[in-house]
C-alpha positions as a LaTeX table, in Angstrom:
\begin{tabular}{lrrr}
\hline
Residue & $x$ (\AA) & $y$ (\AA) & $z$ (\AA) \\
\hline
Met1 & $-92.40$ & 60.13 & 9.23 \\
Ser2 & $-93.10$ & 57.87 & 12.21 \\
Ser3 & $-91.01$ & 57.96 & 15.35 \\
Leu4 & $-92.02$ & 54.35 & 16.09 \\
Gln5 & $-88.91$ & 52.16 & 15.98 \\
Val6 & $-89.49$ & 48.77 & 14.37 \\
Glu7 & $-87.75$ & 45.99 & 16.29 \\
Gln8 & $-85.30$ & 43.92 & 14.25 \\
Tyr9 & $-84.60$ & 40.20 & 14.62 \\
Ile10 & $-82.04$ & 37.71 & 13.38 \\
Glu11 & $-83.72$ & 34.66 & 11.90 \\
Leu12 & $-81.83$ & 31.40 & 12.40 \\
Ser13 & $-82.26$ & 27.69 & 11.78 \\
Val14 & $-81.84$ & 24.74 & 14.10 \\
Gly15 & $-82.74$ & 21.57 & 12.26 \\
Ala16 & $-85.96$ & 22.13 & 10.34 \\
Glu17 & $-87.05$ & 24.86 & 12.78 \\
Thr18 & $-86.72$ & 28.58 & 12.14 \\
Cys19 & $-86.47$ & 30.83 & 15.20 \\
Ala20 & $-85.54$ & 34.45 & 15.80 \\
Ile21 & $-83.61$ & 36.43 & 18.41 \\
Arg22 & $-84.03$ & 40.15 & 19.00 \\
Ile23 & $-81.08$ & 41.90 & 17.40 \\
Glu24 & $-80.47$ & 43.97 & 20.55 \\
Glu25 & $-79.75$ & 40.73 & 22.49 \\
Ile26 & $-76.96$ & 39.74 & 20.06 \\
His27 & $-73.37$ & 40.83 & 20.62 \\
Glu28 & $-72.00$ & 39.31 & 17.40 \\
Ile29 & $-72.23$ & 36.38 & 15.03 \\
Ile30 & $-69.10$ & 34.41 & 14.21 \\
Lys31 & $-68.13$ & 31.37 & 12.17 \\
Met32 & $-67.70$ & 28.10 & 14.00 \\
Gln33 & $-64.32$ & 27.85 & 15.70 \\
Ser34 & $-62.44$ & 25.50 & 17.96 \\
Ile35 & $-64.11$ & 24.96 & 21.31 \\
Thr36 & $-62.30$ & 23.63 & 24.36 \\
Asp37 & $-64.23$ & 20.82 & 25.99 \\
Ile38 & $-65.26$ & 21.11 & 29.65 \\
Pro39 & $-65.27$ & 17.66 & 31.28 \\
Phe40 & $-68.36$ & 16.65 & 33.28 \\
Ser41 & $-70.45$ & 19.59 & 32.03 \\
Arg42 & $-74.12$ & 19.37 & 31.07 \\
Pro43 & $-74.76$ & 17.99 & 27.54 \\
Glu44 & $-75.90$ & 21.35 & 26.14 \\
Ile45 & $-72.57$ & 22.97 & 27.13 \\
Lys46 & $-70.14$ & 22.31 & 24.29 \\
Gly47 & $-67.19$ & 24.01 & 25.99 \\
Val48 & $-65.50$ & 27.41 & 26.00 \\
Met49 & $-63.82$ & 29.55 & 23.37 \\
Asn50 & $-61.53$ & 32.55 & 23.40 \\
Leu51 & $-63.23$ & 35.62 & 21.96 \\
Arg52 & $-60.58$ & 38.35 & 21.78 \\
Gly53 & $-59.26$ & 37.55 & 25.23 \\
Lys54 & $-62.62$ & 36.77 & 26.87 \\
Val55 & $-63.53$ & 33.21 & 27.80 \\
Val56 & $-67.01$ & 32.53 & 26.43 \\
Cys57 & $-69.16$ & 29.51 & 27.32 \\
Val58 & $-70.55$ & 27.88 & 24.16 \\
Met59 & $-73.88$ & 26.04 & 24.21 \\
Ser60 & $-75.83$ & 24.10 & 21.59 \\
Leu61 & $-79.19$ & 25.73 & 20.84 \\
Arg62 & $-80.29$ & 22.34 & 19.48 \\
Ser63 & $-79.65$ & 20.71 & 22.88 \\
Leu64 & $-81.29$ & 23.59 & 24.75 \\
Leu65 & $-84.42$ & 23.12 & 22.62 \\
Gly66 & $-84.42$ & 19.33 & 23.15 \\
Met67 & $-83.14$ & 18.38 & 19.68 \\
Pro68 & $-80.32$ & 15.92 & 18.94 \\
Asp69 & $-76.97$ & 17.44 & 17.96 \\
Glu70 & $-75.72$ & 17.12 & 14.40 \\
Arg71 & $-72.36$ & 17.70 & 12.74 \\
Asp72 & $-71.29$ & 21.24 & 12.05 \\
Thr73 & $-71.45$ & 22.43 & 8.45 \\
Arg74 & $-70.01$ & 25.42 & 6.60 \\
Ala75 & $-73.22$ & 27.28 & 7.53 \\
Thr76 & $-72.89$ & 26.60 & 11.30 \\
Arg77 & $-72.51$ & 29.81 & 13.30 \\
Ile78 & $-72.03$ & 30.89 & 16.89 \\
Ile79 & $-74.37$ & 33.68 & 17.96 \\
Val80 & $-72.78$ & 35.47 & 20.91 \\
Val81 & $-75.43$ & 36.90 & 23.22 \\
Arg82 & $-75.18$ & 38.88 & 26.44 \\
Tyr83 & $-76.79$ & 37.09 & 29.36 \\
Gln84 & $-76.49$ & 38.22 & 33.01 \\
Glu85 & $-73.35$ & 40.33 & 32.46 \\
Glu86 & $-71.59$ & 37.53 & 30.53 \\
Tyr87 & $-71.27$ & 36.51 & 26.91 \\
Ile88 & $-72.61$ & 33.11 & 25.88 \\
Gly89 & $-72.15$ & 31.54 & 22.46 \\
Leu90 & $-75.12$ & 29.67 & 20.97 \\
Ile91 & $-74.35$ & 27.21 & 18.18 \\
Val92 & $-76.98$ & 27.36 & 15.41 \\
Asp93 & $-77.17$ & 25.50 & 12.11 \\
Arg94 & $-77.59$ & 28.62 & 9.99 \\
Val95 & $-78.16$ & 32.35 & 10.30 \\
Arg96 & $-80.78$ & 33.28 & 7.72 \\
Lys97 & $-81.40$ & 37.05 & 7.72 \\
Val98 & $-82.12$ & 40.24 & 9.60 \\
Thr99 & $-85.84$ & 40.88 & 9.53 \\
Thr100 & $-88.83$ & 42.60 & 11.11 \\
Tyr101 & $-92.32$ & 41.18 & 11.67 \\
Ser102 & $-95.61$ & 42.81 & 10.74 \\
Asp103 & $-97.36$ & 41.09 & 13.67 \\
Ile104 & $-96.20$ & 39.36 & 16.84 \\
His105 & $-98.70$ & 36.97 & 18.40 \\
Pro106 & $-98.58$ & 35.55 & 21.92 \\
Pro107 & $-97.20$ & 31.98 & 21.97 \\
Ala108 & $-99.82$ & 29.23 & 21.97 \\
Gly109 & $-99.65$ & 26.84 & 24.91 \\
Gly110 & $-100.18$ & 23.12 & 25.18 \\
His111 & $-97.03$ & 21.76 & 23.53 \\
Gly112 & $-95.45$ & 19.53 & 26.17 \\
Arg113 & $-92.40$ & 21.42 & 27.44 \\
His114 & $-94.38$ & 24.63 & 27.98 \\
Ile115 & $-93.63$ & 26.21 & 24.62 \\
Glu116 & $-94.74$ & 29.60 & 25.92 \\
Ser117 & $-91.79$ & 29.61 & 28.34 \\
Phe118 & $-89.31$ & 29.37 & 25.40 \\
Phe119 & $-90.86$ & 32.07 & 23.21 \\
His120 & $-91.72$ & 35.77 & 23.64 \\
Gly121 & $-94.15$ & 35.37 & 20.80 \\
Ile122 & $-94.65$ & 34.23 & 17.24 \\
Gly123 & $-93.52$ & 36.67 & 14.56 \\
Gln124 & $-95.57$ & 36.80 & 11.39 \\
Gln125 & $-94.33$ & 37.91 & 7.99 \\
Gly126 & $-96.87$ & 37.10 & 5.29 \\
Asp127 & $-97.74$ & 33.42 & 5.77 \\
Asn128 & $-94.49$ & 32.63 & 7.62 \\
Leu129 & $-94.59$ & 32.16 & 11.39 \\
Val130 & $-91.36$ & 32.25 & 13.42 \\
Gly131 & $-90.88$ & 31.67 & 17.16 \\
Ile132 & $-89.05$ & 34.55 & 18.88 \\
Leu133 & $-86.78$ & 32.99 & 21.48 \\
Lys134 & $-86.87$ & 34.04 & 25.13 \\
Leu135 & $-83.16$ & 33.79 & 25.99 \\
Asp136 & $-83.66$ & 34.26 & 29.75 \\
Glu137 & $-85.79$ & 31.12 & 29.89 \\
Ile138 & $-83.69$ & 29.04 & 27.50 \\
Leu139 & $-80.36$ & 29.88 & 29.13 \\
Gly140 & $-81.54$ & 30.08 & 32.72 \\
Gly141 & $-84.22$ & 27.40 & 32.68 \\
\hline
\end{tabular}
């Protein structure tokens, strides 16, 4: 029996893209709920919500990745992550599954907005390749 712990990820969809977030970075995943608008905020900030008495800023992962927003569907979820001692909600189109990757490759550069700054690496599972998001860069960048 190996003592090596395999890192788990949550695979999610934004538009046609599939990305992943390390499971240890996720506080919880909830269904879409009412969000209170914040006037004059940046376009990626959708507002705030009440999460059991805590005020949580909610952002669109689509906007953060430079994609246009779309209407919420029944599959839309808010992934609540911990970032700099606060909770932040990220709106995603769909949460797909919990998974592990057999290989993680360094991100390839040369894609305009410095793709390597958004991703820790590219997870590989068979022929599927999935970008593993670097939350510090996406949320703080």
